[in-house]
CSV table of C-alpha atoms and ligand atoms in Angstrom, one decimal:
chain,number,residue,atom,x,y,z
A,1,MET,CA,6.9,17.2,-14.0
A,2,SER,CA,7.2,16.7,-10.2
A,3,GLN,CA,8.2,13.7,-8.9
A,4,LEU,CA,5.4,13.8,-6.4
A,5,PHE,CA,3.0,13.1,-9.5
A,6,THR,CA,5.2,9.9,-10.2
A,7,PRO,CA,4.5,6.0,-9.6
A,8,PHE,CA,5.7,4.9,-7.3
A,9,THR,CA,6.4,0.5,-6.9
A,10,LEU,CA,6.1,-1.7,-3.8
A,11,ARG,CA,6.2,-4.8,-4.3
A,12,GLY,CA,3.7,-5.8,-6.1
A,13,LEU,CA,1.7,-2.9,-5.9
A,14,THR,CA,2.3,0.0,-8.3
A,15,LEU,CA,0.4,3.3,-7.2
A,16,ASP,CA,0.0,5.9,-9.6
A,17,ASN,CA,1.7,9.1,-7.6
A,18,ARG,CA,3.1,9.2,-4.2
A,19,ILE,CA,0.2,11.5,-2.5
A,20,VAL,CA,-0.8,8.9,0.5
A,21,VAL,CA,-3.9,9.8,2.6
A,22,PRO,CA,-2.7,8.8,6.2
A,23,PRO,CA,-5.0,7.1,8.3
A,24,LEU,CA,-7.7,8.9,10.0
A,25,CYS,CA,-9.8,7.4,12.8
A,26,GLN,CA,-13.6,8.3,12.4
A,27,TYR,CA,-15.0,6.9,15.4
A,28,SER,CA,-17.9,5.7,13.7
A,29,SER,CA,-18.4,2.1,13.5
A,30,ASP,CA,-20.7,0.0,15.8
A,31,ASP,CA,-19.0,-2.8,17.4
A,32,GLY,CA,-16.2,-2.1,15.1
A,33,VAL,CA,-18.4,-2.8,11.8
A,34,ALA,CA,-17.9,-0.1,8.9
A,35,SER,CA,-20.5,2.1,8.9
A,36,ASP,CA,-22.9,3.9,6.4
A,37,TRP,CA,-20.5,6.9,7.0
A,38,HIS,CA,-17.1,4.4,5.7
A,39,ALA,CA,-19.3,4.3,2.6
A,40,GLN,CA,-19.3,7.5,2.0
A,41,HIS,CA,-15.8,8.6,3.3
A,42,LEU,CA,-13.4,6.1,1.9
A,43,PRO,CA,-14.7,6.3,-1.7
A,44,ALA,CA,-14.9,9.8,-1.3
A,45,LEU,CA,-11.1,10.0,-0.8
A,46,ALA,CA,-11.0,7.2,-3.1
A,47,ILE,CA,-11.7,9.8,-6.1
A,48,SER,CA,-9.5,12.1,-4.4
A,49,GLY,CA,-6.7,12.0,-6.9
A,50,ALA,CA,-4.5,10.4,-3.9
A,51,GLY,CA,-2.0,7.3,-5.1
A,52,LEU,CA,-3.0,5.5,-2.0
A,53,VAL,CA,-5.5,6.0,0.6
A,54,VAL,CA,-5.4,4.3,4.5
A,55,VAL,CA,-7.8,2.9,6.2
A,56,GLU,CA,-8.0,4.2,9.8
A,57,MET,CA,-6.4,2.2,13.1
A,58,THR,CA,-8.5,-0.9,12.8
A,59,ASP,CA,-8.2,-2.6,15.7
A,60,VAL,CA,-7.6,-6.4,16.4
A,61,GLU,CA,-9.6,-7.1,19.5
A,62,PRO,CA,-12.1,-5.2,21.4
A,63,ILE,CA,-10.3,-3.7,24.4
A,64,GLY,CA,-8.0,-2.7,21.7
A,65,ARG,CA,-10.1,0.4,20.4
A,66,ILE,CA,-9.6,3.7,21.3
A,67,THR,CA,-12.9,4.2,21.6
A,68,PRO,CA,-16.0,2.3,21.7
A,69,TRP,CA,-17.1,3.6,18.2
A,70,CYS,CA,-13.6,2.5,16.4
A,71,ALA,CA,-13.3,-0.1,13.5
A,72,GLY,CA,-12.2,-3.3,14.3
A,73,LEU,CA,-11.2,-7.0,12.2
A,74,TRP,CA,-12.0,-9.4,14.5
A,75,ASN,CA,-15.1,-11.0,13.3
A,76,ASP,CA,-16.8,-11.8,10.3
A,77,ALA,CA,-19.2,-8.7,10.3
A,78,GLN,CA,-16.3,-6.4,10.3
A,79,GLU,CA,-14.4,-8.4,7.5
A,80,ALA,CA,-17.6,-8.5,5.5
A,81,ALA,CA,-18.2,-4.4,6.0
A,82,MET,CA,-14.9,-3.4,5.1
A,83,LYS,CA,-15.2,-5.5,2.0
A,84,ARG,CA,-18.0,-3.6,0.6
A,85,VAL,CA,-16.4,-0.3,1.3
A,86,LEU,CA,-13.3,-1.6,-0.6
A,87,VAL,CA,-15.7,-2.8,-3.3
A,88,ALA,CA,-17.2,1.1,-3.3
A,89,CYS,CA,-14.1,2.4,-3.4
A,90,ARG,CA,-12.7,0.4,-6.7
A,91,LYS,CA,-16.4,0.8,-8.4
A,92,TYR,CA,-15.6,4.9,-8.1
A,93,GLY,CA,-11.8,5.6,-7.1
A,94,ALA,CA,-8.5,5.3,-8.6
A,95,ALA,CA,-6.4,5.0,-5.8
A,96,LYS,CA,-5.1,1.8,-4.3
A,97,ILE,CA,-6.5,1.0,-1.0
A,98,GLY,CA,-4.3,0.4,2.7
A,99,ILE,CA,-5.3,-0.7,5.9
A,100,GLN,CA,-3.8,-0.2,9.5
A,101,ILE,CA,-3.7,-2.7,11.9
A,102,ALA,CA,-3.8,-1.6,15.2
A,103,HIS,CA,-4.2,-1.7,19.3
A,104,ALA,CA,-4.8,1.5,21.0
A,105,GLY,CA,-3.2,-0.2,24.7
A,106,ARG,CA,-3.4,1.9,27.4
A,107,LYS,CA,-4.8,4.6,25.2
A,108,ALA,CA,-7.8,3.1,25.0
A,109,SER,CA,-11.4,3.0,26.7
A,110,CYS,CA,-11.6,6.5,25.9
A,111,ASP,CA,-15.0,8.7,24.8
A,112,THR,CA,-15.1,10.5,21.1
A,113,PRO,CA,-13.3,13.7,20.8
A,114,TRP,CA,-16.2,15.7,20.0
A,115,ARG,CA,-17.1,14.7,23.5
A,116,GLY,CA,-13.7,15.4,25.0
A,117,ASN,CA,-11.7,12.1,24.2
A,118,LYS,CA,-12.6,11.3,28.5
A,119,PHE,CA,-11.2,8.0,29.6
A,120,LEU,CA,-14.5,6.0,29.8
A,121,THR,CA,-14.6,4.0,33.1
A,122,GLU,CA,-16.1,0.3,33.2
A,123,GLU,CA,-19.8,1.9,34.6
A,124,LYS,CA,-19.8,4.6,31.7
A,125,GLY,CA,-18.6,1.5,28.7
A,126,GLY,CA,-15.3,1.6,29.4
A,127,TRP,CA,-13.1,-1.5,29.9
A,128,GLN,CA,-9.5,-2.5,31.7
A,129,THR,CA,-6.6,-1.6,29.5
A,130,ILE,CA,-3.2,-3.4,28.7
A,131,ALA,CA,0.0,-2.4,28.6
A,132,PRO,CA,3.8,-3.7,28.9
A,133,SER,CA,3.5,-1.4,32.2
A,134,ALA,CA,1.1,-0.3,34.8
A,135,ILE,CA,1.4,3.2,34.3
A,136,PRO,CA,-1.2,5.3,33.0
A,137,PHE,CA,-1.2,7.1,29.9
A,138,GLY,CA,-1.6,10.7,31.3
A,139,GLU,CA,-3.7,12.1,34.9
A,140,ASN,CA,-7.0,11.1,33.6
A,141,TYR,CA,-6.4,8.2,32.2
A,142,GLY,CA,-7.2,4.4,33.9
A,143,THR,CA,-4.4,2.4,34.7
A,144,PRO,CA,-3.0,-0.3,32.5
A,145,ARG,CA,-2.2,-4.2,33.8
A,146,ALA,CA,1.0,-5.0,32.7
A,147,MET,CA,0.2,-7.5,30.3
A,148,VAL,CA,1.0,-11.4,31.0
A,149,ARG,CA,1.6,-14.5,29.1
A,150,ALA,CA,-1.8,-15.0,28.1
A,151,ASP,CA,-2.5,-11.4,26.8
A,152,PHE,CA,1.3,-11.7,24.6
A,153,GLU,CA,-0.4,-15.0,23.3
A,154,ARG,CA,-3.7,-13.4,22.3
A,155,VAL,CA,-2.5,-10.5,21.1
A,156,LEU,CA,-0.4,-11.8,18.9
A,157,ALA,CA,-3.1,-13.8,17.4
A,158,ALA,CA,-5.0,-11.5,16.8
A,159,PHE,CA,-3.0,-9.7,14.9
A,160,VAL,CA,-2.4,-12.4,13.3
A,161,ASP,CA,-5.9,-13.0,12.5
A,162,ALA,CA,-6.7,-9.2,11.9
A,163,THR,CA,-3.9,-9.7,9.0
A,164,ARG,CA,-5.9,-12.5,7.5
A,165,ARG,CA,-9.0,-10.9,7.1
A,166,ALA,CA,-7.8,-8.0,5.7
A,167,ALA,CA,-5.7,-9.6,3.4
A,168,ARG,CA,-9.0,-11.8,2.1
A,169,ALA,CA,-11.2,-8.3,2.2
A,170,GLY,CA,-8.4,-7.5,-0.5
A,171,PHE,CA,-6.5,-4.7,0.6
A,172,ASP,CA,-3.7,-3.9,-1.4
A,173,SER,CA,-1.6,-2.7,1.9
A,174,CYS,CA,-1.5,-3.1,5.2
A,175,GLU,CA,0.7,-1.0,7.9
A,176,MET,CA,1.6,-2.1,11.6
A,177,HIS,CA,0.6,0.5,13.6
A,178,GLY,CA,3.8,1.1,15.9
A,179,ALA,CA,3.2,5.2,16.5
A,180,HIS,CA,1.5,7.6,18.7
A,181,GLY,CA,1.9,5.5,22.1
A,182,TYR,CA,-0.6,2.9,21.0
A,183,LEU,CA,0.1,-0.5,22.3
A,184,LEU,CA,3.1,-1.6,20.1
A,185,SER,CA,4.7,1.8,20.4
A,186,SER,CA,4.6,1.8,24.1
A,187,PHE,CA,6.5,-1.3,24.0
A,188,PHE,CA,8.9,0.6,22.3
A,189,SER,CA,9.2,3.8,24.2
A,190,PRO,CA,11.7,3.5,27.4
A,191,LEU,CA,9.0,6.3,29.4
A,192,SER,CA,6.1,3.4,29.2
A,193,ASN,CA,7.8,0.1,29.1
A,194,ARG,CA,9.5,-0.4,32.3
A,195,ARG,CA,9.3,-4.3,32.3
A,196,GLU,CA,12.1,-6.1,34.0
A,197,ASP,CA,12.1,-9.6,31.6
A,198,GLU,CA,12.9,-9.9,27.8
A,199,TYR,CA,10.2,-7.5,26.6
A,200,GLY,CA,11.9,-4.7,28.7
A,201,GLY,CA,15.1,-2.6,29.6
A,202,PRO,CA,17.5,-2.5,26.7
A,203,ILE,CA,16.7,-1.6,22.9
A,204,GLU,CA,16.4,-5.3,21.7
A,205,ASN,CA,14.0,-6.0,24.4
A,206,ARG,CA,11.6,-3.3,23.4
A,207,MET,CA,11.9,-3.9,20.3
A,208,ARG,CA,11.6,-7.7,20.5
A,209,PHE,CA,7.5,-7.5,20.6
A,210,PRO,CA,6.7,-5.4,17.9
A,211,LEU,CA,8.7,-7.5,16.0
A,212,GLN,CA,7.5,-10.7,16.8
A,213,VAL,CA,4.2,-9.1,15.6
A,214,PHE,CA,5.2,-7.7,12.3
A,215,ARG,CA,7.1,-11.4,11.4
A,216,ALA,CA,3.7,-13.0,12.1
A,217,MET,CA,1.9,-10.5,10.0
A,218,ARG,CA,4.4,-10.6,7.4
A,219,GLU,CA,4.0,-14.6,7.5
A,220,VAL,CA,0.3,-14.5,6.6
A,221,TRP,CA,0.5,-11.1,4.5
A,222,PRO,CA,0.8,-12.1,0.3
A,223,ALA,CA,4.3,-12.0,-0.5
A,224,GLU,CA,3.3,-10.3,-3.5
A,225,LYS,CA,1.6,-7.2,-1.1
A,226,PRO,CA,3.4,-4.3,0.9
A,227,LEU,CA,3.3,-4.5,4.4
A,228,GLY,CA,5.0,-1.6,6.2
A,229,VAL,CA,4.9,0.0,9.6
A,230,ARG,CA,4.0,3.6,11.2
A,231,LEU,CA,6.4,4.8,13.8
A,232,SER,CA,7.0,7.7,16.3
A,233,CYS,CA,10.5,8.4,15.7
A,234,VAL,CA,10.8,10.8,18.8
A,235,ASP,CA,9.0,11.4,21.7
A,236,TRP,CA,9.9,15.0,22.0
A,237,VAL,CA,10.9,13.8,25.6
A,238,ASP,CA,14.2,13.6,27.5
A,239,GLY,CA,14.8,9.6,28.3
A,240,GLY,CA,12.2,8.7,25.6
A,241,THR,CA,12.7,7.5,22.1
A,242,THR,CA,15.6,9.5,19.9
A,243,ILE,CA,16.1,8.9,15.7
A,244,GLU,CA,18.8,6.9,16.8
A,245,ASP,CA,17.0,4.4,18.3
A,246,THR,CA,14.4,4.7,15.5
A,247,ILE,CA,16.8,3.8,13.0
A,248,VAL,CA,18.1,0.4,15.0
A,249,PHE,CA,14.1,-0.4,14.9
A,250,ALA,CA,13.7,0.2,11.4
A,251,LYS,CA,16.7,-2.1,10.5
A,252,ALA,CA,15.5,-4.7,12.3
A,253,LEU,CA,12.1,-4.6,10.9
A,254,LYS,CA,13.5,-4.3,7.5
A,255,GLU,CA,15.2,-7.7,8.0
A,256,ALA,CA,11.9,-9.1,9.1
A,257,GLY,CA,10.7,-7.9,5.8
A,258,CYS,CA,9.1,-4.2,5.8
A,259,ASP,CA,8.3,-2.4,3.2
A,260,PHE,CA,8.1,0.9,4.2
A,261,VAL,CA,8.0,3.1,7.5
A,262,CYS,CA,5.5,6.0,7.5
A,263,CYS,CA,7.6,9.1,10.1
A,264,SER,CA,5.4,10.1,12.3
A,265,SER,CA,6.3,11.3,16.1
A,266,GLY,CA,4.9,11.8,19.4
A,267,GLY,CA,2.4,10.3,21.4
A,268,VAL,CA,3.8,8.1,24.0
A,269,VAL,CA,3.3,10.8,26.5
A,270,SER,CA,0.7,13.4,26.9
A,271,MET,CA,2.5,16.9,25.6
A,272,VAL,CA,2.3,18.5,22.3
A,273,PRO,CA,5.6,18.4,20.4
A,274,PRO,CA,7.4,21.4,20.2
A,275,LEU,CA,7.0,22.6,16.2
A,276,ILE,CA,4.1,21.2,14.5
A,277,ARG,CA,3.9,22.6,11.0
A,278,ALA,CA,3.9,21.3,7.4
A,279,GLY,CA,6.6,19.1,7.0
A,280,TYR,CA,7.8,18.4,10.6
A,281,GLN,CA,8.6,14.8,10.1
A,282,VAL,CA,10.0,14.8,7.0
A,283,LYS,CA,13.2,15.1,8.4
A,284,PHE,CA,13.1,11.8,10.4
A,285,ALA,CA,11.5,10.0,6.8
A,286,GLU,CA,14.9,11.5,4.4
A,287,ARG,CA,17.1,10.1,7.5
A,288,ILE,CA,15.7,6.8,7.7
A,289,ARG,CA,15.6,5.7,4.4
A,290,ARG,CA,19.2,6.9,3.3
A,291,GLU,CA,20.6,5.2,6.8
A,292,VAL,CA,18.1,2.0,6.6
A,293,GLY,CA,17.9,2.1,2.9
A,294,ILE,CA,14.1,1.7,3.1
A,295,PRO,CA,10.8,3.7,1.6
A,296,THR,CA,9.3,6.5,3.9
A,297,ARG,CA,6.5,8.5,4.0
A,298,GLY,CA,5.9,11.9,5.7
A,299,ARG,CA,3.5,14.5,6.3
A,300,ARG,CA,4.6,17.4,4.1
A,301,HIS,CA,1.4,19.3,3.6
A,302,ASP,CA,-2.1,19.9,5.6
A,303,PHE,CA,-5.2,20.2,3.7
A,304,HIS,CA,-6.9,23.3,3.2
A,305,ARG,CA,-10.3,22.7,3.3
A,306,ARG,CA,-12.5,23.8,6.1
A,307,PRO,CA,-14.4,21.1,7.7
A,308,SER,CA,-17.7,21.2,8.6
A,309,ARG,CA,-18.2,21.9,12.7
A,310,ARG,CA,-19.4,18.3,12.9
A,311,ASN,CA,-16.6,16.5,11.0
A,312,ARG,CA,-13.7,18.3,11.9
A,313,HIS,CA,-12.5,15.8,14.6
A,314,ARG,CA,-12.6,13.1,12.1
A,315,GLY,CA,-9.6,14.5,10.3
A,316,ALA,CA,-11.9,16.0,7.4
A,317,GLY,CA,-9.9,18.7,6.5
A,318,GLY,CA,-8.3,21.8,8.3
A,319,TYR,CA,-7.7,19.7,11.9
A,320,GLY,CA,-4.5,18.0,11.6
A,321,GLY,CA,-5.0,15.4,8.9
A,322,GLY,CA,-2.4,16.1,6.4
A,323,ARG,CA,-1.4,14.3,3.5
A,324,THR,CA,1.5,12.1,3.3
A,325,ARG,CA,4.5,11.4,0.6
A,326,LEU,CA,6.2,8.9,-0.1
A,327,TYR,CA,10.2,8.7,-0.9
A,328,ARG,CA,12.5,6.6,-2.3
B,1,FMN,C1,-9.0,12.9,13.1
B,1,FMN,C2,-8.2,12.2,13.3
B,1,FMN,C3,-7.7,10.7,13.3
B,1,FMN,C4,-6.7,10.9,12.9
B,1,FMN,N1,-6.3,8.8,12.9
B,1,FMN,C5,-5.4,8.0,12.7
B,1,FMN,C6,-5.3,6.7,12.6
B,1,FMN,O1,-5.9,5.9,12.9
B,1,FMN,N2,-3.6,6.4,12.5
B,1,FMN,C7,-2.7,6.8,12.4
B,1,FMN,O2,-1.4,6.3,12.6
B,1,FMN,N3,-2.8,8.2,12.6
B,1,FMN,C8,-4.0,8.7,13.0
B,1,FMN,N4,-3.9,10.6,12.6
B,1,FMN,C9,-2.6,11.2,13.1
B,1,FMN,C10,-2.8,11.2,10.9
B,1,FMN,O3,-3.0,10.1,10.2
B,1,FMN,C11,-1.2,12.3,10.7
B,1,FMN,O4,-0.5,11.8,11.4
B,1,FMN,C12,-1.6,13.4,11.2
B,1,FMN,O5,-2.6,14.0,10.5
B,1,FMN,C13,-0.6,14.4,11.5
B,1,FMN,O6,0.4,14.1,10.6
B,1,FMN,P1,2.0,14.2,11.3
B,1,FMN,O7,1.9,12.3,11.6
B,1,FMN,O8,2.7,14.3,10.3
B,1,FMN,O9,1.7,14.8,12.8
B,1,FMN,C14,-5.2,11.1,13.1
B,1,FMN,C15,-5.6,12.4,12.7
B,1,FMN,C16,-6.6,12.7,13.3
B,1,FMN,C17,-6.4,14.3,13.1
């Protein structure tokens, strides 16, 4: 039998197989609260046969959402709605359910993909974004405010609060979003982090805030459940993050109690990676697994189901949404 269909254990969690449905933003929440859309979308994935389904990037504070319709986990209504969806997933499906906890940083305050992803000004319902440095993500984005001490304290506390809520709601696994140019990833990349204090400059400084967040999450996430990260292993741009940098980061994360690294890439600056095709992240997953000695995940296959026009931006199939697999 293919190894893909063999069980996989991380701490106290055993998955039936190594197929993982990655986190896929749905842009369908109401004030961050999971909606009827989630109540059919996630149970449908839970019965898919995958070993693990990871719930979309779920944000820790209102200004941490990519769009005003992204999922959040900073209040009781959001926690209760997630719990209801989890109960439905378990009633009908066998997959274990994980969650990705995130902050969109300078890539927040945008419209939905089906309305063109445009940056939303405050007049149009958007907000002032935050980032390590006041450098916009792209030409049509707003300029983020460089984070000050109060932002560090608030964001760290918000990650801890969301992680506690995810634990209470009963998620089986949790991952910190450290990829795609969102807040924590923008600290790690020298392209988006130009700070001159202890959070910028050499790699030890650029990984300081993501590591502080990870350690704080590990403290409140149950010891018997896995906690991992998703990383952009390379920026695909000269002067940006390299796989060697990511290996240093992954070693530090492992020491902090990280159980797996999901290997993605790009997203820190607005350009398309040169060679997107099935399996293009696998070499990163293999190298990190070998050199760091940590289980990794990487996208192996694409969905081939053709999505309806309306749902193609939700990763319902055909549009980038890939299955990932676990390696040990
Ligand atoms: C509609 C859609 C929503 C996505 N939402 C998320 C998300 O919430 N978190 C995340 O880490 N990646 C997200 N992604 C990226 C996918 O999880 C996955 O990384 C992507 O399909 C490509 O795989 P790759 O990382 O191997 O390139 C999304 C992709 C799509 C198409």
